Amino acid sequence: QVQLQESGPGLVKPSGTLSLTCAVSGGSISSSNWWSWVRQPPGKGLEWIGEIYHSGSTNYNPSLKSRVTISVDKSKNQFSLKLSSVTAADTAVYYCASTPPQQLVPVEYFQHWGQGTLVTVSS
Amino acid sequence: EIVMTQSPATLSVSPGERATLSCRASQSVSSNLAWYQQKPGQAPRLLIYGASTRATGIPARFSGSGSGTEFTLTISSLQSEDFAVYYCQQYNNWPPELTFGGGTKVEIK
């Protein structure tokens, strides 16, 4: 059973860069899953940020693409999120999540989730 | 972008009653739709994928139906632990632009 755990600063200054890491346990990040970041502003709904495959291939939400970088570190079995030029609108609980193992046709729902980490953007 | 619209925003139901939640896509997503349950302070939990397949460990009182643009999540007999917010998510496009509905809160009547 794959388990995911987010870590990173809980407070980021406006115009700064939000950086989070998701540690993967109970499975290998080199398996055929896509690894995603999803966020949820307080009291609001879910927004997909982007994803990465162990090969380094990425897909991003077009609305955030100019500010997002997702990377993978296979040696540490983890993947990371960087979101630049943050504002108060980026305050949210950030989740890492994984799809099931991919077959011939992509299936991009989220089978496993981390517990989430609240990131507040404030001076 | 495929916009997912859920209705109603809030559903008041008594324990033991049936709850019917709707999710509409702005264009066809075939059967590439998932449902999640989220309780306060917790991460979402996968309930249904492929529009109608229950995820591992999900009770049979949860069922999903629909295809194309109209989808339904039915909880046949609400238990106390089912009061939560439910989200639908489409995963039809490649490269993906994964989108969620705004959620339906199921509350105790």
Short mmCIF file of C-alpha atoms in Angstrom, two decimals:
data_model
loop_
_atom_site.label_atom_id
_atom_site.label_comp_id
_atom_site.label_asym_id
_atom_site.label_seq_id
_atom_site.Cartn_x
_atom_site.Cartn_y
_atom_site.Cartn_z
CA GLN A 1 0.00 0.00 0.00
CA VAL A 2 1.52 3.26 -1.18
CA GLN A 3 1.75 5.99 1.45
CA LEU A 4 2.49 9.63 0.74
CA GLN A 5 3.74 12.31 3.11
CA GLU A 6 4.06 16.00 2.33
CA SER A 7 6.65 18.24 3.97
CA GLY A 8 7.79 21.82 3.66
CA PRO A 9 7.42 25.32 5.10
CA GLY A 10 3.97 26.27 6.33
CA LEU A 11 4.51 29.97 5.72
CA VAL A 12 5.76 31.66 2.56
CA LYS A 13 6.13 35.37 1.89
CA PRO A 14 4.28 37.01 -1.00
CA SER A 15 6.28 36.97 -4.25
CA GLY A 16 8.35 34.11 -2.87
CA THR A 17 8.53 30.47 -3.95
CA LEU A 18 6.52 27.70 -2.31
CA SER A 19 8.49 24.45 -2.07
CA LEU A 20 7.06 21.11 -0.95
CA THR A 21 8.26 17.53 -1.04
CA CYS A 22 6.25 14.32 -1.09
CA ALA A 23 7.92 11.21 0.29
CA VAL A 24 6.69 7.92 -1.13
CA SER A 25 6.72 4.76 0.99
CA GLY A 26 5.31 1.29 0.47
CA GLY A 27 6.13 1.49 -3.20
CA SER A 28 8.64 2.80 -5.72
CA ILE A 29 8.42 6.14 -7.39
CA SER A 30 9.76 4.35 -10.45
CA SER A 31 6.59 2.32 -10.79
CA SER A 32 4.08 3.13 -13.52
CA ASN A 33 2.11 5.71 -11.54
CA TRP A 34 1.76 9.39 -12.19
CA TRP A 35 2.56 11.50 -9.13
CA SER A 36 0.47 14.64 -8.67
CA TRP A 37 -0.01 17.75 -6.59
CA VAL A 38 -3.54 18.93 -5.75
CA ARG A 39 -4.45 21.94 -3.65
CA GLN A 40 -7.49 23.11 -1.71
CA PRO A 41 -7.92 26.70 -0.49
CA PRO A 42 -9.56 26.92 2.92
CA GLY A 43 -13.26 26.14 2.65
CA LYS A 44 -13.08 25.62 -1.12
CA GLY A 45 -12.78 22.84 -3.67
CA LEU A 46 -9.93 20.85 -5.17
CA GLU A 47 -7.56 22.05 -7.90
CA TRP A 48 -5.08 19.87 -9.76
CA ILE A 49 -1.68 21.51 -10.06
CA GLY A 50 0.31 19.04 -12.11
CA GLU A 51 1.99 15.65 -12.25
CA ILE A 52 5.23 13.86 -12.98
CA TYR A 53 6.23 10.38 -14.15
CA HIS A 54 9.42 8.70 -12.97
CA SER A 55 10.98 9.41 -16.37
CA GLY A 56 10.67 13.12 -15.62
CA SER A 57 7.76 13.74 -17.97
CA THR A 58 5.40 16.37 -16.59
CA ASN A 59 1.93 17.73 -17.21
CA TYR A 60 0.70 20.96 -15.63
CA ASN A 61 -2.57 22.77 -15.12
CA PRO A 62 -2.52 25.46 -17.83
CA SER A 63 -3.70 28.08 -15.34
CA LEU A 64 -0.59 27.53 -13.19
CA LYS A 65 1.91 26.30 -15.75
CA SER A 66 3.99 29.48 -15.89
CA ARG A 67 4.71 29.28 -12.15
CA VAL A 68 4.95 25.54 -11.47
CA THR A 69 7.84 23.10 -11.54
CA ILE A 70 7.47 19.48 -10.45
CA SER A 71 10.55 17.30 -10.18
CA VAL A 72 11.37 13.75 -9.10
CA ASP A 73 14.25 12.36 -7.05
CA LYS A 74 14.37 8.62 -7.60
CA SER A 75 17.29 8.15 -5.21
CA LYS A 76 15.14 9.48 -2.36
CA ASN A 77 11.84 8.04 -3.62
CA GLN A 78 10.20 11.44 -3.56
CA PHE A 79 8.90 14.20 -5.77
CA SER A 80 8.69 17.93 -5.27
CA LEU A 81 6.66 21.02 -6.10
CA LYS A 82 7.86 24.55 -6.62
CA LEU A 83 5.34 27.36 -7.13
CA SER A 84 6.84 30.77 -7.79
CA SER A 85 5.57 34.34 -7.38
CA VAL A 86 3.03 33.31 -4.77
CA THR A 87 0.21 35.52 -3.53
CA ALA A 88 -2.44 35.14 -0.86
CA ALA A 89 -4.55 33.29 -3.44
CA ASP A 90 -2.04 30.42 -3.24
CA THR A 91 -2.85 29.82 0.42
CA ALA A 92 -4.18 26.29 0.55
CA VAL A 93 -3.79 22.77 1.82
CA TYR A 94 -1.45 21.06 -0.63
CA TYR A 95 -1.86 17.33 -1.21
CA CYS A 96 0.33 14.92 -3.06
CA ALA A 97 -1.50 12.06 -4.72
CA SER A 98 -0.87 9.14 -7.05
CA THR A 99 -2.74 7.46 -9.85
CA PRO A 100 -3.05 3.70 -10.11
CA PRO A 101 -0.39 1.91 -12.17
CA GLN A 102 -0.87 2.90 -15.78
CA GLN A 103 -1.92 0.45 -18.46
CA LEU A 104 -2.18 1.07 -22.20
CA VAL A 105 -4.74 3.84 -21.72
CA PRO A 106 -3.99 6.51 -19.09
CA VAL A 107 -6.26 6.42 -16.05
CA GLU A 108 -5.73 9.61 -14.10
CA TYR A 109 -7.80 9.36 -10.97
CA PHE A 110 -6.18 9.51 -7.54
CA GLN A 111 -5.89 6.23 -5.71
CA HIS A 112 -3.63 7.37 -2.87
CA TRP A 113 -3.37 10.73 -1.11
CA GLY A 114 -1.07 12.29 1.43
CA GLN A 115 -2.59 13.84 4.53
CA GLY A 116 -2.03 17.34 3.18
CA THR A 117 -0.06 20.32 4.43
CA LEU A 118 -1.33 23.85 4.91
CA VAL A 119 0.74 26.55 3.27
CA THR A 120 -0.08 30.15 4.13
CA VAL A 121 1.18 33.03 2.02
CA SER A 122 1.63 36.05 4.24
CA SER A 123 4.21 38.63 5.15
CA GLU B 1 -10.93 23.04 -20.01
CA ILE B 2 -13.72 20.65 -19.08
CA VAL B 3 -15.88 22.25 -16.38
CA MET B 4 -17.49 19.91 -13.87
CA THR B 5 -20.68 21.11 -12.17
CA GLN B 6 -22.08 19.35 -9.13
CA SER B 7 -25.57 19.67 -7.73
CA PRO B 8 -26.95 20.34 -5.29
CA ALA B 9 -24.32 22.25 -3.35
CA THR B 10 -25.81 20.94 -0.11
CA LEU B 11 -28.02 17.91 0.42
CA SER B 12 -29.84 17.41 3.70
CA VAL B 13 -30.66 13.76 4.31
CA SER B 14 -31.78 11.71 7.29
CA PRO B 15 -29.78 8.64 8.31
CA GLY B 16 -31.05 5.56 6.51
CA GLU B 17 -32.37 7.55 3.55
CA ARG B 18 -31.06 7.52 0.00
CA ALA B 19 -28.86 10.31 -1.29
CA THR B 20 -28.49 11.12 -4.97
CA LEU B 21 -25.68 13.44 -6.06
CA SER B 22 -25.24 14.78 -9.59
CA CYS B 23 -22.20 15.75 -11.62
CA ARG B 24 -22.33 17.26 -15.09
CA ALA B 25 -19.43 17.74 -17.51
CA SER B 26 -19.28 20.62 -20.00
CA GLN B 27 -18.33 18.10 -22.70
CA SER B 28 -18.25 14.35 -22.91
CA VAL B 29 -15.76 12.59 -20.64
CA SER B 30 -16.93 9.11 -21.64
CA SER B 31 -16.71 7.02 -18.44
CA ASN B 32 -13.54 8.72 -17.23
CA LEU B 33 -15.03 9.99 -14.02
CA ALA B 34 -14.17 9.45 -10.36
CA TRP B 35 -15.92 10.26 -7.11
CA TYR B 36 -14.23 11.13 -3.83
CA GLN B 37 -15.41 11.57 -0.26
CA GLN B 38 -13.80 14.16 1.99
CA LYS B 39 -14.37 14.59 5.71
CA PRO B 40 -13.23 17.68 7.65
CA GLY B 41 -9.49 17.79 8.15
CA GLN B 42 -8.91 14.72 6.00
CA ALA B 43 -7.66 14.05 2.50
CA PRO B 44 -10.16 12.97 -0.15
CA ARG B 45 -10.81 9.24 -0.40
CA LEU B 46 -11.44 7.52 -3.71
CA LEU B 47 -14.92 5.96 -3.86
CA ILE B 48 -15.66 5.30 -7.52
CA TYR B 49 -13.64 5.27 -10.75
CA GLY B 50 -14.61 4.55 -14.32
CA ALA B 51 -17.96 6.16 -13.43
CA SER B 52 -19.27 2.99 -11.77
CA THR B 53 -16.47 0.82 -10.31
CA ARG B 54 -16.14 0.89 -6.56
CA ALA B 55 -12.63 1.33 -5.22
CA THR B 56 -11.15 -1.26 -2.89
CA GLY B 57 -12.91 -1.39 0.46
CA ILE B 58 -15.81 0.87 -0.48
CA PRO B 59 -19.17 -0.39 0.81
CA ALA B 60 -21.78 -1.56 -1.66
CA ARG B 61 -24.19 1.20 -0.57
CA PHE B 62 -22.12 3.53 -2.76
CA SER B 63 -22.86 3.26 -6.46
CA GLY B 64 -22.00 5.35 -9.48
CA SER B 65 -23.69 5.61 -12.84
CA GLY B 66 -23.68 7.64 -16.03
CA SER B 67 -21.49 8.34 -19.02
CA GLY B 68 -20.81 11.19 -21.39
CA THR B 69 -21.81 14.34 -19.55
CA GLU B 70 -24.23 13.20 -16.83
CA PHE B 71 -23.19 11.23 -13.77
CA THR B 72 -24.77 10.21 -10.49
CA LEU B 73 -23.43 9.02 -7.15
CA THR B 74 -26.02 7.22 -5.06
CA ILE B 75 -25.69 6.33 -1.41
CA SER B 76 -28.47 3.83 -0.84
CA SER B 77 -28.87 4.13 2.93
CA LEU B 78 -26.92 6.89 4.60
CA GLN B 79 -24.83 5.93 7.59
CA SER B 80 -23.49 8.44 10.12
CA GLU B 81 -20.00 8.13 8.65
CA ASP B 82 -21.25 9.13 5.19
CA PHE B 83 -21.92 12.75 6.08
CA ALA B 84 -19.14 14.51 4.20
CA VAL B 85 -18.35 16.46 1.05
CA TYR B 86 -18.30 14.57 -2.24
CA TYR B 87 -16.34 15.58 -5.33
CA CYS B 88 -16.38 14.32 -8.88
CA GLN B 89 -13.30 14.47 -11.11
CA GLN B 90 -12.88 13.91 -14.83
CA TYR B 91 -9.78 12.42 -16.40
CA ASN B 92 -10.74 12.21 -20.04
CA ASN B 93 -8.12 14.32 -21.78
CA TRP B 94 -4.55 13.62 -22.84
CA PRO B 95 -2.39 15.44 -22.07
CA PRO B 96 -4.44 15.73 -18.93
CA GLU B 97 -6.25 18.80 -17.67
CA LEU B 98 -7.74 17.14 -14.64
CA THR B 99 -10.69 18.99 -13.17
CA PHE B 100 -12.93 18.57 -10.16
CA GLY B 101 -16.49 19.58 -9.48
CA GLY B 102 -17.21 22.12 -6.78
CA GLY B 103 -18.46 19.50 -4.35
CA THR B 104 -21.72 18.46 -2.71
CA LYS B 105 -21.98 18.59 1.05
CA VAL B 106 -24.18 15.84 2.48
CA GLU B 107 -25.44 16.97 5.86
CA ILE B 108 -27.69 15.50 8.50
CA LYS B 109 -31.32 16.53 8.18
#
